[in-house]
XYZ file of N, CA and C in Angstrom:
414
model
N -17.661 -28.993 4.053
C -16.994 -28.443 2.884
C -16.966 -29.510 1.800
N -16.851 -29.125 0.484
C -17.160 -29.852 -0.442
C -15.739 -30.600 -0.474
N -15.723 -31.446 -1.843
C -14.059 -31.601 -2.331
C -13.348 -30.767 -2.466
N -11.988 -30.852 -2.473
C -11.660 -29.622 -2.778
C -11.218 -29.301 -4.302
N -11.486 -28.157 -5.185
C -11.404 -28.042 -6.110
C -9.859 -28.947 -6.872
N -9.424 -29.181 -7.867
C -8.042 -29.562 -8.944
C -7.851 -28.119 -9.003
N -6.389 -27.530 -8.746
C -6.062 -26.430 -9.325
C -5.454 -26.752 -10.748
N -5.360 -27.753 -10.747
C -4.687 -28.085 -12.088
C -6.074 -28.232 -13.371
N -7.062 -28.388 -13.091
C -8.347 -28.315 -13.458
C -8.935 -27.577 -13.902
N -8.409 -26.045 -12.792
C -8.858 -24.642 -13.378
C -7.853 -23.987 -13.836
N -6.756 -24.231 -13.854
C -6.046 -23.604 -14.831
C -5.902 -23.969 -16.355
N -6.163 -25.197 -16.327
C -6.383 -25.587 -17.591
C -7.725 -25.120 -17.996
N -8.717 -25.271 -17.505
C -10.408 -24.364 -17.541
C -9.956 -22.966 -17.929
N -9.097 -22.035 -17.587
C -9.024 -20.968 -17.897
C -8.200 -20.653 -19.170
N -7.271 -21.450 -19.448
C -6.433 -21.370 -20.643
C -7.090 -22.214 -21.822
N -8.092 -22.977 -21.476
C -8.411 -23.587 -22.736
C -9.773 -22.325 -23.204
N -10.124 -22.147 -21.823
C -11.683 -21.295 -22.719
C -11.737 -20.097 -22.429
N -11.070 -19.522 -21.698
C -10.646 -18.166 -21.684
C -9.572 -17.548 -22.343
N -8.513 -18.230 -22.254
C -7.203 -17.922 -22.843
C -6.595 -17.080 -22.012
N -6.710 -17.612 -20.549
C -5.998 -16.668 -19.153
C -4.655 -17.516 -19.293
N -3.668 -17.049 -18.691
C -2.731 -17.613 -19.291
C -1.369 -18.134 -17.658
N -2.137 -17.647 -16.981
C -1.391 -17.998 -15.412
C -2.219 -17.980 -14.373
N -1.933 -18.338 -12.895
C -3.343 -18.768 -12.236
C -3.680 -17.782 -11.215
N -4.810 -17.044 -11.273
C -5.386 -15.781 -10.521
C -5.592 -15.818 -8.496
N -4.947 -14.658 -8.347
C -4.213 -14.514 -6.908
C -5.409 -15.702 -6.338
N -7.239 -15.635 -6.282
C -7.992 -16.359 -5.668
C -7.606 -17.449 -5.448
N -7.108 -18.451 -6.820
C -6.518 -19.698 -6.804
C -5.547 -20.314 -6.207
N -4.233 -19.103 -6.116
C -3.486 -18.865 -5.466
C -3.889 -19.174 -3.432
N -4.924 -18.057 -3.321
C -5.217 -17.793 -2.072
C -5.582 -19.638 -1.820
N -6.516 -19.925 -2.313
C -7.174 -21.302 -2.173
C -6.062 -22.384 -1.875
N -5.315 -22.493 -2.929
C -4.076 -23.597 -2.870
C -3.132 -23.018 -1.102
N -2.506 -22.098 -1.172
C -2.430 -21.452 0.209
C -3.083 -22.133 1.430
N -4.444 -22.157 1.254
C -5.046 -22.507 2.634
C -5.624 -24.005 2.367
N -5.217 -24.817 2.119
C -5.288 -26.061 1.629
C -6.413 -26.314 0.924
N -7.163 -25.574 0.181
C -8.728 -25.847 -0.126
C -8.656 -26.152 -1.261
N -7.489 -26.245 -2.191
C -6.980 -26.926 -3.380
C -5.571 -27.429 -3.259
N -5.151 -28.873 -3.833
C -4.188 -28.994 -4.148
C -2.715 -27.827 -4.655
N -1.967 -27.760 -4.128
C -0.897 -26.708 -4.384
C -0.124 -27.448 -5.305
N 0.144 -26.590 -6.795
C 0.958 -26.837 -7.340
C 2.158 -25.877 -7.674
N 3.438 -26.142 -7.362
C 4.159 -25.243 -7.230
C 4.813 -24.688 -8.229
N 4.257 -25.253 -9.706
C 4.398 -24.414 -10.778
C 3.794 -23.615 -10.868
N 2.260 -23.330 -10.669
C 1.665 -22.115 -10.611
C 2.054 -21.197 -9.888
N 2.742 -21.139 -8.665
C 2.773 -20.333 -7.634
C 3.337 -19.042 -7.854
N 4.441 -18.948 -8.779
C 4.563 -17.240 -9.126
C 3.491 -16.380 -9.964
N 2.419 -17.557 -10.878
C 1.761 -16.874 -12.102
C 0.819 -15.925 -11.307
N 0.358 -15.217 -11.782
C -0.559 -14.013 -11.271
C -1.478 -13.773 -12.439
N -3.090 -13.930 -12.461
C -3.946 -13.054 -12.742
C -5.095 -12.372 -12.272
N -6.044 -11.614 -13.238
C -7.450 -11.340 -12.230
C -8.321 -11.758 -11.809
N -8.807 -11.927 -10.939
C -10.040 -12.406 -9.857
C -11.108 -12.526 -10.937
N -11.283 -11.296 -11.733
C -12.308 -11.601 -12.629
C -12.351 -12.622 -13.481
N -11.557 -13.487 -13.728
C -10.988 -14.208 -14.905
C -11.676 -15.668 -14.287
N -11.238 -15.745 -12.917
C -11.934 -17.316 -12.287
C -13.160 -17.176 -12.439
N -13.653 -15.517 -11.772
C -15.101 -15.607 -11.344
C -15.936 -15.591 -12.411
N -15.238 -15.542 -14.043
C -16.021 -15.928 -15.076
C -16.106 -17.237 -15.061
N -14.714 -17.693 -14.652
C -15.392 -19.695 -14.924
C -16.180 -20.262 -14.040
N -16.288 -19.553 -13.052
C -16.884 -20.404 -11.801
C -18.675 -19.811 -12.135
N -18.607 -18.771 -12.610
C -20.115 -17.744 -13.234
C -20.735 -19.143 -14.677
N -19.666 -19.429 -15.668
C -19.855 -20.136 -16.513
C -20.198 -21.663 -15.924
N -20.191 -22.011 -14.627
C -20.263 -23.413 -14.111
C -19.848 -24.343 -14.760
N -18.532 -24.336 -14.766
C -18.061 -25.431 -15.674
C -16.781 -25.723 -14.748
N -16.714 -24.559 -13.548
C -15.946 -25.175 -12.537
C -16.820 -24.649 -11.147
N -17.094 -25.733 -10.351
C -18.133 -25.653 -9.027
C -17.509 -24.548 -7.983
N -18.397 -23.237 -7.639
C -17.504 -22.308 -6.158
C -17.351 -23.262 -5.221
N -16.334 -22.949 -4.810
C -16.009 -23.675 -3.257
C -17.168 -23.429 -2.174
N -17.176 -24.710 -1.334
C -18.586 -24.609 -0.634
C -17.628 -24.538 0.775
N -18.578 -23.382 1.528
C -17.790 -23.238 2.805
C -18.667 -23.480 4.157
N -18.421 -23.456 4.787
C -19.701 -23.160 6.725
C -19.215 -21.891 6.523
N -20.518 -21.425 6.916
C -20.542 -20.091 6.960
C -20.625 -19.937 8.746
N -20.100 -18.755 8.983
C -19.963 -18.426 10.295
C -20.026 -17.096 10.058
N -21.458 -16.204 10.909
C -21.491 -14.890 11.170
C -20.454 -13.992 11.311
N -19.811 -12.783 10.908
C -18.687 -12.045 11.428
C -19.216 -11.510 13.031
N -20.830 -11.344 13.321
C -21.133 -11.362 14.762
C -20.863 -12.173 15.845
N -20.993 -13.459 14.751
C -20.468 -14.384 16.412
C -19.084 -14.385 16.044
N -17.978 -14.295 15.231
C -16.827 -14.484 15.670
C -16.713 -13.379 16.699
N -17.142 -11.920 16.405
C -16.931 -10.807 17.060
C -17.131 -11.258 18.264
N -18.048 -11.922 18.759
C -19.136 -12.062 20.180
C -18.228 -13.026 20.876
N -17.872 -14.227 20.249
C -16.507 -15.276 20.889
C -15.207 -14.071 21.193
N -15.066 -13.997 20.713
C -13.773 -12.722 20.798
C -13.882 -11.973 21.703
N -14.691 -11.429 21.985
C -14.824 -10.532 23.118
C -15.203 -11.158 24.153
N -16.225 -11.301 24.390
C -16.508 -12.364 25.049
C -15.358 -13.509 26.121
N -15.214 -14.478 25.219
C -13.864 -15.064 25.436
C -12.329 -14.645 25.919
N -12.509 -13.823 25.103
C -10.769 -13.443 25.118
C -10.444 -11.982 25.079
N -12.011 -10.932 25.371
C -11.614 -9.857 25.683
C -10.793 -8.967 24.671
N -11.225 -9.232 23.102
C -10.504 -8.891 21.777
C -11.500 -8.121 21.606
N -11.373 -6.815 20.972
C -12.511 -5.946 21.079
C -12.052 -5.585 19.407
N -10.929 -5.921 18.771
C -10.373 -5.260 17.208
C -10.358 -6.647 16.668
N -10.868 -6.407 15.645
C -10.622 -7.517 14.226
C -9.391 -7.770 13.392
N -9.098 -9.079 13.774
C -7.649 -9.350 12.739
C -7.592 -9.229 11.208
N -6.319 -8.876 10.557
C -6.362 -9.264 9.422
C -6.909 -10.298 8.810
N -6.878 -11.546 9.367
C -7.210 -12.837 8.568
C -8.761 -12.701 8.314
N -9.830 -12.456 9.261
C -11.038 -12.068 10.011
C -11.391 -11.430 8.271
N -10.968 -10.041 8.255
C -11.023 -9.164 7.263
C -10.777 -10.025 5.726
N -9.794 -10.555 5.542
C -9.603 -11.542 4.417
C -11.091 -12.901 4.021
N -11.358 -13.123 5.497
C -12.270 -14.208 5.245
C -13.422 -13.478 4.626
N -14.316 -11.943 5.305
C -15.481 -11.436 4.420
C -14.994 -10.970 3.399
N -13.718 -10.232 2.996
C -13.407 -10.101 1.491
C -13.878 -11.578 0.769
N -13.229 -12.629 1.177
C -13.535 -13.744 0.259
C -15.212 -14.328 0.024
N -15.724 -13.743 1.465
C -17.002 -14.250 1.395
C -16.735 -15.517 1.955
N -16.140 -15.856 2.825
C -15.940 -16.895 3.821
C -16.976 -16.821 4.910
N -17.028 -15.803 5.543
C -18.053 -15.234 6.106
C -19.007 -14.408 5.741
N -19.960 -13.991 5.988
C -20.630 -12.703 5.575
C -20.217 -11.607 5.978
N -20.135 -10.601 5.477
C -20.112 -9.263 5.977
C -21.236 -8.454 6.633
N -20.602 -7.892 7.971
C -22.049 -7.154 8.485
C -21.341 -6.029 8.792
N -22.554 -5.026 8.187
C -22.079 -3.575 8.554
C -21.273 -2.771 9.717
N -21.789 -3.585 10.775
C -21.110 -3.661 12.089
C -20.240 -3.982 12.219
N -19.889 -4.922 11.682
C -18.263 -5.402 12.112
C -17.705 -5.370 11.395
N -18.186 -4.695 9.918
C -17.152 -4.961 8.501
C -15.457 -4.135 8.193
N -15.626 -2.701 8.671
C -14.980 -1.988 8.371
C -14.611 -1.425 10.232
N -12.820 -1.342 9.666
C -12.627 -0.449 11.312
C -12.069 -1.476 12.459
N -12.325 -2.769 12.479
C -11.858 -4.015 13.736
C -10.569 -3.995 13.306
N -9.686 -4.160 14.269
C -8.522 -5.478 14.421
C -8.584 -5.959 15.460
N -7.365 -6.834 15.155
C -6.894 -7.813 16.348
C -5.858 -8.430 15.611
N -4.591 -9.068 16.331
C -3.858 -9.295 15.974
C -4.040 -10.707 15.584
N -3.782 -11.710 14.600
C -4.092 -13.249 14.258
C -3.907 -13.842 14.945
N -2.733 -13.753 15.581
C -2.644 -15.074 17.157
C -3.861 -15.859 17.425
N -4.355 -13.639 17.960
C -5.648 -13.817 19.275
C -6.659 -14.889 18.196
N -7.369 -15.037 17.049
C -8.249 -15.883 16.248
C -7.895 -17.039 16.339
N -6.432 -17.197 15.876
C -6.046 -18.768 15.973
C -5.933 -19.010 16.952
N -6.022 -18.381 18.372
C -5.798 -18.923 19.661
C -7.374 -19.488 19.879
N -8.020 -18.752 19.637
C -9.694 -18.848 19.448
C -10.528 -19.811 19.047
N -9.320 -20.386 17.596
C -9.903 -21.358 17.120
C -9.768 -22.635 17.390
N -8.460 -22.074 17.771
C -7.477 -23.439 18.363
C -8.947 -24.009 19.590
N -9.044 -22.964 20.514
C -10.144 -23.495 21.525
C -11.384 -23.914 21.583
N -11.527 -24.284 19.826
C -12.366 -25.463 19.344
C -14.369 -24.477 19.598
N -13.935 -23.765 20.181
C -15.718 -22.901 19.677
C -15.934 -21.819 18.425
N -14.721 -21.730 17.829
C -14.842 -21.000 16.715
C -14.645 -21.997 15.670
N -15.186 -22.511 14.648
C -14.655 -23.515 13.737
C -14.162 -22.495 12.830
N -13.362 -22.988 12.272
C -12.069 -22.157 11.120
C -12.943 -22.403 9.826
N -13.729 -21.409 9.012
C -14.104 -21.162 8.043
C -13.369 -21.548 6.747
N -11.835 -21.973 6.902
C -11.684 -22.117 5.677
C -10.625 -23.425 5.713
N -10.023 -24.076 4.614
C -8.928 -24.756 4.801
C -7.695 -24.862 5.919
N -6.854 -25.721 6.148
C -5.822 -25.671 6.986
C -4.968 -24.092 6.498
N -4.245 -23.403 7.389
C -3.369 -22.924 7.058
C -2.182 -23.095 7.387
N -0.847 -22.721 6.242
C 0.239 -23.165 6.986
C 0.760 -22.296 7.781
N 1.837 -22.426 8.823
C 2.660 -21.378 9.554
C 3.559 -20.497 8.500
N 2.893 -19.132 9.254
C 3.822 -18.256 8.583
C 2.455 -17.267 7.500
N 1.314 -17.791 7.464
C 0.211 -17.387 6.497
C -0.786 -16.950 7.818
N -1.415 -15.806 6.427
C -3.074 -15.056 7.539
C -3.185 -13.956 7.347
C-alpha cells in the first residue's frame, strides 16, 4: 500500500478548486479505516463521492493504492476454512469501494456475519485489503 493519503490535503484540494465545502463520506470511510490520517474536525462534514472522485480524476490528489484480493478467494478461504457459505457486510463494502474486485458470482446475495472475516483474517491467510480498523467498525 502506498502512503497514506493527508486528509487535511484533500480537503483543502476540494475547497480551494472545487469549492466542496466539507469532507465526502469516501474520505470519511478512509480516515475510519486508518488509510488516512483522522481529523476530528472533519468528522461530522458530509459530501458527495462525486466531488473526491473529481479530484482524484483531476490527479492532483493520487487514488489510494490497495492489494487486491479476488472476492473468489476470499469466498474459497471462507468456506473452505471456516465453513461460511454467506458474505459479510464488510466483504460487500470492500467491492463497493473497489478494494476488491467484484465478480458476478459472488457480488450480489452473500453474507456472513464480520466476526467470521475478521476471525479469517486474524488467521493470517486472508490479508485484510484495507487499513487497520477500529473496534466497533465494518
Amino acid at each position: 500500500m502506498g502512503d497514506p493519503l493527508d486528509s487535511i490535503a484533500v480537503v483543502r484540494h476540494l475547497r480551494d478548486r472545487h469549492g466542496v465545502q466539507s469532507t465526502p463520506p469516501l474520505v470519511n470511510q478512509w480516515a475510519r479505516q486508518g488509510l488516512i490520517p483522522f481529523a476530528r474536525a472533519q468528522g461530522r462534514k458530509v459530501y458527495r463521492c462525486e466531488d473526491i472522485d473529481a479530484a482524484v480524476a483531476a490527479g492532483t490528489i493520487p487514488p489510494r493504492e490497495a492489494t487486491w484480493l479476488t472476492s473468489a478467494e476470499v469466498v474459497a478461504y471462507l468456506s473452505e476454512r471456516h465453513g461460511i457459505e454467506r458474505f459479510p457486510s464488510v466483504v460487500r463494502g470492500w467491492l463497493r469501494r473497489g478494494l476488491i474486485p467484484r465478480s458476478k458470482p459472488t457480488g450480489a446475495g452473500w453474507r456472513i456475519r464480520d466476526i467470521d472475516v475478521d476471525r479469517a483474517v486474524r488467521a493470517g491467510d486472508v490479508p485484510p485489503p484495507m487499513g487497520r480498523r477500529r473496534r466497533g467498525e465494518g
